[in-house]
Each structure stands twice: as C-alpha cells, then as structure tokens.
Short mmCIF file of C-alpha atoms in Angstrom, two decimals:
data_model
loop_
_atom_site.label_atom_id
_atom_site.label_comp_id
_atom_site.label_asym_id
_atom_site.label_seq_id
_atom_site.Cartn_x
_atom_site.Cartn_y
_atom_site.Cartn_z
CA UNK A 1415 13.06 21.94 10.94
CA UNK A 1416 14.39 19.83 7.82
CA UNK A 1417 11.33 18.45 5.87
CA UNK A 1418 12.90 17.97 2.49
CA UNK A 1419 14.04 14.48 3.26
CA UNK A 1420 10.91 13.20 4.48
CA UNK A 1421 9.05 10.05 3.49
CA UNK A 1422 8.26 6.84 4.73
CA UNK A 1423 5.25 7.26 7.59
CA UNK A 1424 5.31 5.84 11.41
CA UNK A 1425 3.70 2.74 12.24
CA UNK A 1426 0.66 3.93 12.07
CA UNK A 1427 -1.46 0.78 12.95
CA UNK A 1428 -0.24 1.43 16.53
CA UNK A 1429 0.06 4.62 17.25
CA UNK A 1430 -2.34 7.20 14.76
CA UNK A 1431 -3.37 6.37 11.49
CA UNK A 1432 -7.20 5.78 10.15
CA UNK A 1433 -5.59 3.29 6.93
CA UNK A 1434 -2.48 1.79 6.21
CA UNK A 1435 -1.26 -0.97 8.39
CA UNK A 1436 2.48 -1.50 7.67
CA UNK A 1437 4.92 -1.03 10.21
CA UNK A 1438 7.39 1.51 9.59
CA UNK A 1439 10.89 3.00 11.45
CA UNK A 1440 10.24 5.94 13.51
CA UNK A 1441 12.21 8.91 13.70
CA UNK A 1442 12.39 11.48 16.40
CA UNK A 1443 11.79 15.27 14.78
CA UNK A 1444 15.02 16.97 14.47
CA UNK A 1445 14.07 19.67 16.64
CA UNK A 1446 12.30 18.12 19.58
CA UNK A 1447 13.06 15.23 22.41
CA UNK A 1448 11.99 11.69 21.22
CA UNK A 1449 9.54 11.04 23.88
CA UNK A 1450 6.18 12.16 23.78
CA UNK A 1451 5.14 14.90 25.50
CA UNK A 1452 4.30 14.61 29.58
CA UNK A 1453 2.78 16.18 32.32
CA UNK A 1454 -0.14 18.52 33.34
CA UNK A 1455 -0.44 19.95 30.58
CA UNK A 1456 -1.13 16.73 28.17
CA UNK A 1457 -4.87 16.27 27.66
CA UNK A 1458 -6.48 13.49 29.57
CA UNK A 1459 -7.92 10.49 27.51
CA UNK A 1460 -11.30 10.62 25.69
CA UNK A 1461 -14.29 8.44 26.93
CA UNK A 1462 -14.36 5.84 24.72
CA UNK A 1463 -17.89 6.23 22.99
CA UNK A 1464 -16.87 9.96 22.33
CA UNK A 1465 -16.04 9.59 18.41
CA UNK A 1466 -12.28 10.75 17.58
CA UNK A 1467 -9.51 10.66 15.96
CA UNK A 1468 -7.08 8.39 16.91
CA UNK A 1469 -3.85 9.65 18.78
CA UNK A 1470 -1.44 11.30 16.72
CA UNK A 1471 2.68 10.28 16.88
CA UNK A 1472 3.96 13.11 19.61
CA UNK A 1473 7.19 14.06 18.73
CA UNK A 1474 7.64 11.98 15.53
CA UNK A 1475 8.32 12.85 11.58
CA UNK A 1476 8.02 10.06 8.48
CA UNK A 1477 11.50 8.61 8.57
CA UNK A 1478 14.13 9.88 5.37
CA UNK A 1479 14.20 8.67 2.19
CA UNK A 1480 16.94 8.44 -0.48
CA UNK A 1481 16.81 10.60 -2.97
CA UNK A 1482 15.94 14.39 -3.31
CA UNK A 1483 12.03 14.99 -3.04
CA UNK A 1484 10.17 17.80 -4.46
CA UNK A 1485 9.01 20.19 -2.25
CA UNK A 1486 6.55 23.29 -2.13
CA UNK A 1487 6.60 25.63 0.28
CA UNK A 1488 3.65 28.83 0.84
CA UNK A 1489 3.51 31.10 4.17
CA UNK A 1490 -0.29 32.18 4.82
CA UNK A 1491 -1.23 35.64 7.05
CA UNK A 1492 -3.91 34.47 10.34
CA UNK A 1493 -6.71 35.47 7.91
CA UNK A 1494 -10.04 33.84 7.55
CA UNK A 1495 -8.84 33.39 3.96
CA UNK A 1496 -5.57 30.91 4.90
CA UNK A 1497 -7.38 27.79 4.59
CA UNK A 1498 -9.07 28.58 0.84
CA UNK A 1499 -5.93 29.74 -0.34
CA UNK A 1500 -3.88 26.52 1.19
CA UNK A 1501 -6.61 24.31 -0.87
CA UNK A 1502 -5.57 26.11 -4.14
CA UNK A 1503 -2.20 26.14 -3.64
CA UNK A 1504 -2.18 22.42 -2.91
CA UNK A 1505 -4.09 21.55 -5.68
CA UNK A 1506 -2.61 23.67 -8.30
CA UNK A 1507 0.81 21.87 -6.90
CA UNK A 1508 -0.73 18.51 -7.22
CA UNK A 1509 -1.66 19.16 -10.88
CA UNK A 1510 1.67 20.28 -11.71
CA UNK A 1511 3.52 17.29 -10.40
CA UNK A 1512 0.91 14.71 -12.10
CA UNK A 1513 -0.60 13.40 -8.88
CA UNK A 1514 -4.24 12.49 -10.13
CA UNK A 1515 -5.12 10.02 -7.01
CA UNK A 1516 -5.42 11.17 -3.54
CA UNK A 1517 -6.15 15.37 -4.28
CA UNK A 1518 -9.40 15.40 -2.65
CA UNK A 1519 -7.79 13.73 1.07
CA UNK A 1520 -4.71 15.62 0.41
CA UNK A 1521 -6.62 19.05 -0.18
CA UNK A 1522 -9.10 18.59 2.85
CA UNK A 1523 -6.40 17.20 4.89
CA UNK A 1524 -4.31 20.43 4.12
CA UNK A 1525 -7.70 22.97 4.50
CA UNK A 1526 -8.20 21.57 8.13
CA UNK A 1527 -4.59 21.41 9.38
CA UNK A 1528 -4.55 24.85 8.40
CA UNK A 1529 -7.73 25.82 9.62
CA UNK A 1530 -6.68 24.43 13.29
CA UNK A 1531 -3.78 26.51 13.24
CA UNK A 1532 -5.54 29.69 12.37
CA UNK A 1533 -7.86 28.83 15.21
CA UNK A 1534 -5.41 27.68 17.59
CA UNK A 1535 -2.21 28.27 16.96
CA UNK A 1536 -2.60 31.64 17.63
CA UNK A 1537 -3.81 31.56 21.01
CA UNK A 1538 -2.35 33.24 23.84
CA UNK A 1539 0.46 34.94 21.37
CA UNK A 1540 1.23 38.31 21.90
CA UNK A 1541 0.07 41.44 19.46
CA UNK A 1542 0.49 42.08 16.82
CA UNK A 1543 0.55 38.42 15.44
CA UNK A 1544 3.74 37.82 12.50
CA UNK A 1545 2.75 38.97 9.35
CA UNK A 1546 2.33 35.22 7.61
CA UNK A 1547 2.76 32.70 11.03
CA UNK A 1548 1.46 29.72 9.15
CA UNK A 1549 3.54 28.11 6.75
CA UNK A 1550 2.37 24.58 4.56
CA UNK A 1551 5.46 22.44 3.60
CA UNK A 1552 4.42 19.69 0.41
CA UNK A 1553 6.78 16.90 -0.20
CA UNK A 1554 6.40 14.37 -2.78
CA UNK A 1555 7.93 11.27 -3.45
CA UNK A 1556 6.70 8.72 -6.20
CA UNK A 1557 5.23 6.56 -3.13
CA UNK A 1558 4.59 9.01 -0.44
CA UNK A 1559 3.44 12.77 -0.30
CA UNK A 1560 3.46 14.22 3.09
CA UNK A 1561 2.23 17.51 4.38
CA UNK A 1562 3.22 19.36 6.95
CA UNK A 1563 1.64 22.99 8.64
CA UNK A 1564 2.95 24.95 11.34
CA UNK A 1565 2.24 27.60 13.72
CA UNK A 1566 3.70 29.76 16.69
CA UNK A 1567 1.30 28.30 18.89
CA UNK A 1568 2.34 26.01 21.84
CA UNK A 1569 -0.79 24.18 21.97
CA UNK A 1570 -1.10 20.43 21.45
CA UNK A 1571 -3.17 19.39 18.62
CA UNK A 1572 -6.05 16.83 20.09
CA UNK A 1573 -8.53 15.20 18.40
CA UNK A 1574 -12.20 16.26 19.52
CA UNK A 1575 -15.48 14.86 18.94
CA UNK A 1576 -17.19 15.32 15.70
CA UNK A 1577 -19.10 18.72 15.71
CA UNK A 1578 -19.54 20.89 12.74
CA UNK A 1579 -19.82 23.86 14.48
CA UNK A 1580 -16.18 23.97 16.67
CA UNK A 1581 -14.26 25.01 13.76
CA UNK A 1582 -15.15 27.81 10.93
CA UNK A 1583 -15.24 27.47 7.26
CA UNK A 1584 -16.17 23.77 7.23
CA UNK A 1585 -13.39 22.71 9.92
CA UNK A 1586 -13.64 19.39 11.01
CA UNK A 1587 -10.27 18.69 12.89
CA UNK A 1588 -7.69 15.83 13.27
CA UNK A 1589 -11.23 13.13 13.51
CA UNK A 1590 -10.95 13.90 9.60
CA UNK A 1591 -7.14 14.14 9.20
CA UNK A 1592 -6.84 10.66 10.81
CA UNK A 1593 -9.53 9.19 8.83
CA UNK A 1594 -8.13 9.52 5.64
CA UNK A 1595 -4.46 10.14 6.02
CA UNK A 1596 -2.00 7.15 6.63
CA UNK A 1597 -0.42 8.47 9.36
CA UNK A 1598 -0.53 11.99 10.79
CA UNK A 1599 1.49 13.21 13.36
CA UNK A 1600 3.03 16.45 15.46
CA UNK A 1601 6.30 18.04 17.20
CA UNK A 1602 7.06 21.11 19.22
CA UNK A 1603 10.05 23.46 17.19
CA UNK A 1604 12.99 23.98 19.00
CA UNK A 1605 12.87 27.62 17.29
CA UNK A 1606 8.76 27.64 19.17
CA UNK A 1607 5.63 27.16 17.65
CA UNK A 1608 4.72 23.41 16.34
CA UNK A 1609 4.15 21.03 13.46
CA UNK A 1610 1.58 18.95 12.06
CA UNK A 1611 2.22 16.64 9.56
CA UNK A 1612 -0.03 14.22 7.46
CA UNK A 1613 1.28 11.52 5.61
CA UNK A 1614 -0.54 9.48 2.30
CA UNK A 1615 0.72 6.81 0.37
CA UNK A 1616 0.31 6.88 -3.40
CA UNK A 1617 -0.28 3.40 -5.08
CA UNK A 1618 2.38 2.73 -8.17
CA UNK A 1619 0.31 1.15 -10.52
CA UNK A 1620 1.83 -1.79 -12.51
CA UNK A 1621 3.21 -1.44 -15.70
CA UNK A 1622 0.82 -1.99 -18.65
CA UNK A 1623 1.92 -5.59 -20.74
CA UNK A 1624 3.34 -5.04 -23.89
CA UNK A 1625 0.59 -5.39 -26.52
CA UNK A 1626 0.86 -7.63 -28.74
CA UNK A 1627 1.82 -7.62 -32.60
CA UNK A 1628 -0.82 -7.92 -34.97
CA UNK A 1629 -0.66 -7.51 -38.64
CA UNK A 1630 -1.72 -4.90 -40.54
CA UNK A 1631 -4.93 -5.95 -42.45
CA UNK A 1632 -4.27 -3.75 -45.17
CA UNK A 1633 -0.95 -5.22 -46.10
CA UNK A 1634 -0.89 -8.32 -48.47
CA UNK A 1635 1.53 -11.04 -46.66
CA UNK A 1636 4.99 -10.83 -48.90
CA UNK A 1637 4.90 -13.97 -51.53
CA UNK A 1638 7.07 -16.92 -50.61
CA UNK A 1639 10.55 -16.22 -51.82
CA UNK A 1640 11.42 -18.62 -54.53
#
C-alpha cells in the first residue's frame, strides 16, 4: 500500500463525506479492484431514520499529489491502550509540523479509527494476534492531511447508529469520522487486512497586506535642502 503520495479527497458530496462539497478525481487503491465491494457479504442498507454515517468510498484512496508529503508512521499492539497512544502520537506530530487548525477532528478522527480496529479488526484472526497489527499512516500536505489506519481484519467498516456504549474508551464509530472529516473512505490490502482512511482539508489563510509606512514620531523631518 503506497500512502506517501496521497492528497486530494474523493468527491465526497456524493459518495461519503459530512463537509466539503467539491468534486474531486477518484482513484482506485493500489492494492484492491476499483469497484466496490459485492455480494452476501456487503451489509444491507440502514433504515433511513436510523442516524449514521454516511457511506464511505469502497475501494477508493485521495487521488496523488505533486510533490513529496510528509509522512508519520506508528504501529500500535491490540491493547486497550492503542487508541490513547494514537491521540498522542497524532498530536505531538501535529505540533511539530505547525498544524494549529483541525487537531481536535484530526485527533478524535484518529482515536476512533483506531479504536474500530482494535475492536474489529481483530475478529475471527487466529492466535496469537501479530505483535503490533495496527499501524496509523499521517500525511500532510499544506492543503490536505489525510489519515489512514489499518488492520488484519477482513471486516467491512459500516457505519452504525449512534450509541455510546458499542465501542470502549469513548468509541463512537465512522457516524463521527464522517461528521467531521471531508471525506473518509476504505480498501481491502492485497497483502490482507484493510484500510481506513480520513481525509481534512486545511484552509490557507491569505497573506497579511503589507503595512503601511509611517514615520517615526521621534524623528524631526530633515530641513529642506537649500
């Protein structure tokens, strides 16, 4: 899986994000087929007063950018303690590359895509689990910083109705992850296991006008030459 070239989202208006509404090329991931995921095993559509997320892009990743990104990379072990330590590490790698808008989405986006793979990405696998099987992949661009968290687990990641109590340590799933990221999205690895990513554009604020030149009050104007 190559995420060090990733950047510009998905459409997300159409197909999974809770804000931005530009359209935007999509991509297949490298290491799965370009069409969504079908069959028996793909979960069946929510009632429609059930509050969720909205879907997120099966099978997609942001679409590369120019240019070399910076990227931050941490494996975590299937301990209760993943999803604090994924918070810290995101933030402290926030603060060192100057972001100073977005940290609190970015973090809780981060704690809960972690905390779904601790709780379901390990299902079914056999014993004993890999020592760290969940890794968090940060890449940041001066626009876009996008997020990504994978596990050995085949599962599909679904968004479920809001309830406090189906995840541990505060989880509150993809409803939250597509509420405040731009576009989110996930894709089975060719090498097993899956990704989900979360993508959030950074606004570039405008330069500041040049001030303009006053004099110095405590300087006497030079006299006329004569």
């Amino acid at each position: 899986m190559t995420v060090d070239q990733a950047d510009d989202v998905a459409a997300p208006a159409a197909m999974g994000s809770g804000r931005s509404r530009r359209p935007a090329a999509l991509h297949p991931w490298p290491d799965s087929p370009a069409a969504a995921p079908q069959g028996p095993n793909v979960p069946a559509p929510v009632p429609a007063n059930v509050p969720v997320a909205v879907p997120g892009l099966a099978g997609r990743w942001p679409a590369p950018h120019a240019g070399t990104p910076r990227t931050a990379r941490r494996v975590f072990p299937a301990e209760i303690t993943a999803p604090r330590a994924a918070r810290e590490f995101t933030q402290l790698t926030l603060d060192a590359w100057g972001v100073s808008e977005e940290t609190g989405d970015v973090v809780v986006t981060v704690s809960e895509l972690v905390t779904n793979a601790l709780r379901h990405g390990m299902e079914g696998l056999p014993q004993p689990l890999p020592l760290c099987p969940i890794q968090l992949v940060l890449v940041g661009h001066p626009r876009r910083l996008v997020v990504s968290v994978t596990d050995p687990g085949g599962r599909a990641p679904e968004p479920v109705p809001s309830d406090p109590d189906r995840f541990f340590e505060g989880g509150r799933g993809l409803l939250v992850v597509g509420a405040i990221s731009d576009a989110w999205g996930w894709a089975r690895l060719a090498t097993g296991g899956k990704a989900v990513w979360a993508a959030f554009d950074l606004r570039v604020s405008p330069p500041s006008p040049p001030e303009a030149t006053r004099p110095d009050p405590t300087t006497a104007p030079d006299s006329p030459a004569r």
